[in-house]
CSV table of C-alpha atoms in Angstrom, one decimal:
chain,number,residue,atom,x,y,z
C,1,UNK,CA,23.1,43.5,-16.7
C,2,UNK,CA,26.0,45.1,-15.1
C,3,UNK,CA,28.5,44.2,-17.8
C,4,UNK,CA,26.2,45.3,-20.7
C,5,UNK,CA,26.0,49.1,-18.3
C,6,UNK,CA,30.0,48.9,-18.4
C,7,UNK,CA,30.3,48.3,-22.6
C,8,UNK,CA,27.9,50.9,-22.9
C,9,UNK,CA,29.2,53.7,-20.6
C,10,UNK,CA,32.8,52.8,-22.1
C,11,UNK,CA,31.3,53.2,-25.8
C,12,UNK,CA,31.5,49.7,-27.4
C,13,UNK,CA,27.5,49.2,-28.1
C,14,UNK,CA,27.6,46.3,-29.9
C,15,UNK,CA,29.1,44.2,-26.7
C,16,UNK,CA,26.4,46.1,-24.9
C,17,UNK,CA,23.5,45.2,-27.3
C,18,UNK,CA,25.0,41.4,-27.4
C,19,UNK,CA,25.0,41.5,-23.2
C,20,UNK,CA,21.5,43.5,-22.8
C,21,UNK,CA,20.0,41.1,-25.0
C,22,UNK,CA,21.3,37.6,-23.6
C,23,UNK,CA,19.1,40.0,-20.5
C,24,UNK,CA,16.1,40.6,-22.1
C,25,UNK,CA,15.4,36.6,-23.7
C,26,UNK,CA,16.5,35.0,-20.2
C,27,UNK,CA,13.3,33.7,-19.1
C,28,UNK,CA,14.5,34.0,-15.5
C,29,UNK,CA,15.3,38.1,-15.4
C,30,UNK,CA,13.9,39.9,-12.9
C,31,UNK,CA,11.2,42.8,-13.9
C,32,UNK,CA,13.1,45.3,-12.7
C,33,UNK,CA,16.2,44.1,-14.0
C,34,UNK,CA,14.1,44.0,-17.3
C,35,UNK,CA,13.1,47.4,-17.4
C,36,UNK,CA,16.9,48.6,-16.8
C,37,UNK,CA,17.8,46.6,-20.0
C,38,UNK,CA,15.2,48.0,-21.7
C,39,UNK,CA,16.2,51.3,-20.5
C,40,UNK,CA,20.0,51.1,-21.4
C,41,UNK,CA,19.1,49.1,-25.0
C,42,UNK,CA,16.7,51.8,-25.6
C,43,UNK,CA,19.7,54.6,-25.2
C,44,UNK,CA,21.4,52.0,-27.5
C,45,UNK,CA,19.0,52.6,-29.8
C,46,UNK,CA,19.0,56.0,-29.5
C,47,UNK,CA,22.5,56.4,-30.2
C,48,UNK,CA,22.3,54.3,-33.0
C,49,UNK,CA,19.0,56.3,-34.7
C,50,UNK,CA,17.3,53.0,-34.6
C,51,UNK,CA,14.0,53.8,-34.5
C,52,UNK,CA,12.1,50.4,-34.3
C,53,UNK,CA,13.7,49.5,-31.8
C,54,UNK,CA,13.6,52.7,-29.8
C,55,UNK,CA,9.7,52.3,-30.0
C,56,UNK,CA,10.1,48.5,-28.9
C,57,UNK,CA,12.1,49.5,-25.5
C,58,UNK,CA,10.1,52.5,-24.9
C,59,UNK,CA,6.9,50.2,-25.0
C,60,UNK,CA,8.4,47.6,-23.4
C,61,UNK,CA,9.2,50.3,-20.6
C,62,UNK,CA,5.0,51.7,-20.6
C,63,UNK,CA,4.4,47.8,-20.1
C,64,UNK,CA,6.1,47.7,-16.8
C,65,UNK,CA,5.1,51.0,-15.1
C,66,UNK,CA,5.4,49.3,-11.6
C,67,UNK,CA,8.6,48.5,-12.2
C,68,UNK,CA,10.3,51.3,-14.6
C,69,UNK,CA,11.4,54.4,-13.4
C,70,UNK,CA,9.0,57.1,-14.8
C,71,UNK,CA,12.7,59.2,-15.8
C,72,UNK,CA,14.0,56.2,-17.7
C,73,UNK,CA,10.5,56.0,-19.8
C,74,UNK,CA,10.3,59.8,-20.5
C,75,UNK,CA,14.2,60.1,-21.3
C,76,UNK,CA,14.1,57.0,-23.7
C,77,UNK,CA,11.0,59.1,-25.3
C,78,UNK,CA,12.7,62.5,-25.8
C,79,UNK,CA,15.3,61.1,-27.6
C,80,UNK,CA,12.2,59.6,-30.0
C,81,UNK,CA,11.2,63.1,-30.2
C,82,UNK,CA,14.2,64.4,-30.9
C,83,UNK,CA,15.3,62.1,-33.6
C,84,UNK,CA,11.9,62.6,-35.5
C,85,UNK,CA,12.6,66.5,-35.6
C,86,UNK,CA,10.1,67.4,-32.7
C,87,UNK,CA,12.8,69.3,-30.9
C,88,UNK,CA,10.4,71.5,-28.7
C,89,UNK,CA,8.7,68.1,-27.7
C,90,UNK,CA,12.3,66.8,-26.9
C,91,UNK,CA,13.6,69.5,-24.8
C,92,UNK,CA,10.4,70.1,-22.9
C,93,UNK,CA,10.8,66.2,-21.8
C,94,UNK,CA,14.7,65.9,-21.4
C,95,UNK,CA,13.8,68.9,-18.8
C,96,UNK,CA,11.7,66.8,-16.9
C,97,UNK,CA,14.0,64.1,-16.8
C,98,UNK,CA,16.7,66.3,-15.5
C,99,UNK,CA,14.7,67.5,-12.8
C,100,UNK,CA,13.2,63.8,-12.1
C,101,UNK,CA,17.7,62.4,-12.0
C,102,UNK,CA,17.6,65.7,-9.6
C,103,UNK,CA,15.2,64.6,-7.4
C,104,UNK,CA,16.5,61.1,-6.8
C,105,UNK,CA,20.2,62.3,-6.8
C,106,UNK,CA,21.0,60.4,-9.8
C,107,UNK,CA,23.4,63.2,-11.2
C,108,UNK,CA,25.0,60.7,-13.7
C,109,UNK,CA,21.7,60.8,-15.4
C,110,UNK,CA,20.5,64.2,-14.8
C,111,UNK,CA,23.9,65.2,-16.9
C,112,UNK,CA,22.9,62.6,-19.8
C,113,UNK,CA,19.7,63.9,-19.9
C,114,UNK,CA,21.0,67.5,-20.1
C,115,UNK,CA,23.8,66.6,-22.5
C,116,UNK,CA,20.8,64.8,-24.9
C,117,UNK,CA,18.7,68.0,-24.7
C,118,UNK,CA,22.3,69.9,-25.4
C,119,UNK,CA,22.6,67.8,-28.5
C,120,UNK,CA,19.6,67.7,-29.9
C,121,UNK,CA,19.4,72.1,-29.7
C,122,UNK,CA,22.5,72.3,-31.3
C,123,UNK,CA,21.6,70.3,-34.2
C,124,UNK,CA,18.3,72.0,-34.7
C,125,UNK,CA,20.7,75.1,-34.8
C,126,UNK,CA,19.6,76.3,-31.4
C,127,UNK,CA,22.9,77.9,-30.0
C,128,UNK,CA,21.4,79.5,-27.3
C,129,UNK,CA,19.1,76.8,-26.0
C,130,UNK,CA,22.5,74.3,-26.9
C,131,UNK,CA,24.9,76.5,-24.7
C,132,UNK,CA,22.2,76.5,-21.5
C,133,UNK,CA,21.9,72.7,-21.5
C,134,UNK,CA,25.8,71.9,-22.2
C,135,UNK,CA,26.7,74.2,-19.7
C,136,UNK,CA,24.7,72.7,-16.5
C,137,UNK,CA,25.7,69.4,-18.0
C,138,UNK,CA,29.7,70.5,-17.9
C,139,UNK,CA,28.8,71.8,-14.8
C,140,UNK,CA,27.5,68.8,-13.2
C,141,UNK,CA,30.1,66.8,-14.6
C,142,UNK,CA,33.1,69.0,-13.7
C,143,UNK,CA,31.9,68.8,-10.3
C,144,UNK,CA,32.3,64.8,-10.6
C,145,UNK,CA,35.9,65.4,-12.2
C,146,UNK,CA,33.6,63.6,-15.0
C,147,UNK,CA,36.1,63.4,-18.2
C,148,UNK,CA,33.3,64.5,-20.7
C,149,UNK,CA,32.8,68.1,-18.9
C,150,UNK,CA,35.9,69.4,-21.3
C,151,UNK,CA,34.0,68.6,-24.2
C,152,UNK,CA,30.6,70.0,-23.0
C,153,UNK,CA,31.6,73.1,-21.9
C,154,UNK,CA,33.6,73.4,-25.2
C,155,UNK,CA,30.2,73.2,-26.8
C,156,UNK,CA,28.6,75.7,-24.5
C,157,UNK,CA,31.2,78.4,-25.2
C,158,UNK,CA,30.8,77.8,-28.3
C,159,UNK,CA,27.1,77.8,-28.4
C,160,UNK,CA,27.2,80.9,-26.4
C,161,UNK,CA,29.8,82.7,-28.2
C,162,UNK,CA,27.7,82.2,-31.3
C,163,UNK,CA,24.6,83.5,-29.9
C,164,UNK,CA,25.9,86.4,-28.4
C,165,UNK,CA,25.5,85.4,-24.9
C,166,UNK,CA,29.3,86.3,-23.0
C,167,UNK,CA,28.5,86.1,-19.3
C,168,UNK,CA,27.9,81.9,-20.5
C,169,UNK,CA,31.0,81.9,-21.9
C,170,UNK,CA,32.4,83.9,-19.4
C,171,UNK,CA,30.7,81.2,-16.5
C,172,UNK,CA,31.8,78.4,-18.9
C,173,UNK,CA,35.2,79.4,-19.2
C,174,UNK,CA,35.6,79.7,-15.2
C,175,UNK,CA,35.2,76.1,-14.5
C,176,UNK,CA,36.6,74.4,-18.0
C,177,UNK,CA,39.3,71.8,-16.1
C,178,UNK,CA,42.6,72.7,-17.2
C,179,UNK,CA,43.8,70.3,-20.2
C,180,UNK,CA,46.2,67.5,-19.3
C,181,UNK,CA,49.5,67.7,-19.6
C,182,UNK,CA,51.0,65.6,-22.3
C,183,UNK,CA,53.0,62.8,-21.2
């Protein structure tokens, strides 16, 4: 389970899809172990715009409610939303994940979450909405020296320039981390 978390944090999804489900057909898998390959195959899925099995993870997730985290369930089902054009749907959810990763201090997801929602307004041409979430998401991660907070606060000032909105770009621009020097 662990090594199929690694592949997909480091961005090679097809190790991680190969690993997660060698996880999911042992007969011997514990259910929570389960639900957290359903969880991360499910963001797989996501990524990926593979709806089928999207559905399959997320109701593989409603199946074990004893055992999968109520955050993992509603995140895998925002991105549904998202992806089939219910944006308002999507955001309204990926806001109560972020505030569920919040509550249990799992900042790591509460950024994901907040970077998804970022996503998703910014394709549905929502620069205001886009600039908001990519901002606490850069944010969070630039306070965990996180390498992705560059990029998302690039967004956000972006997103906020375009929508008119200069103290964001202004707060944006305060904490992008300074580009590396080139070796």
């Amino acid at each position: 389970m662990l090594a199929g978390t690694i592949h997909y944090r480091a961005g090679r999804l097809d190790r991680a899809q190969a690993t997660l489900s060698a996880v999911l057909q042992a007969g011997d898998t514990s259910p929570a172990t389960r639900a957290r390959a359903h969880f991360i195959a499910g963001l797989i899925a996501a990524d990926l715009a593979a709806l089928p099995a999207l559905r399959d993870h997320i109701a593989a997730l409603r199946e074990g409610t004893a055992v999968a985290s109520r955050a993992d369930y509603l995140e895998l089902q925002a991105s549904l939303l998202g992806l089939e054009s219910d944006i308002d749907g999507a955001l309204r959810l990926f806001d109560q994940v972020a505030d569920l990763r919040r509550v249990e201090r799992d900042y790591r997801g509460m950024t994901r979450a907040l970077a998804s929602a970022g996503g998703i307004a910014e394709q549905a041409g929502r620069l205001q909405a886009a600039g908001n979430y990519l901002y606490r998401a850069g944010r969070s991660a630039a306070q965990r020296n996180d390498p992705q907070a560059r990029d998302w606060l690039r967004r956000a000032i972006n997103g906020a320039a375009r929508s008119g909105d200069t103290a964001l770009v202004r707060e944006a621009k305060a904490i992008l981390p300074p580009a590396e020097a080139p070796r």
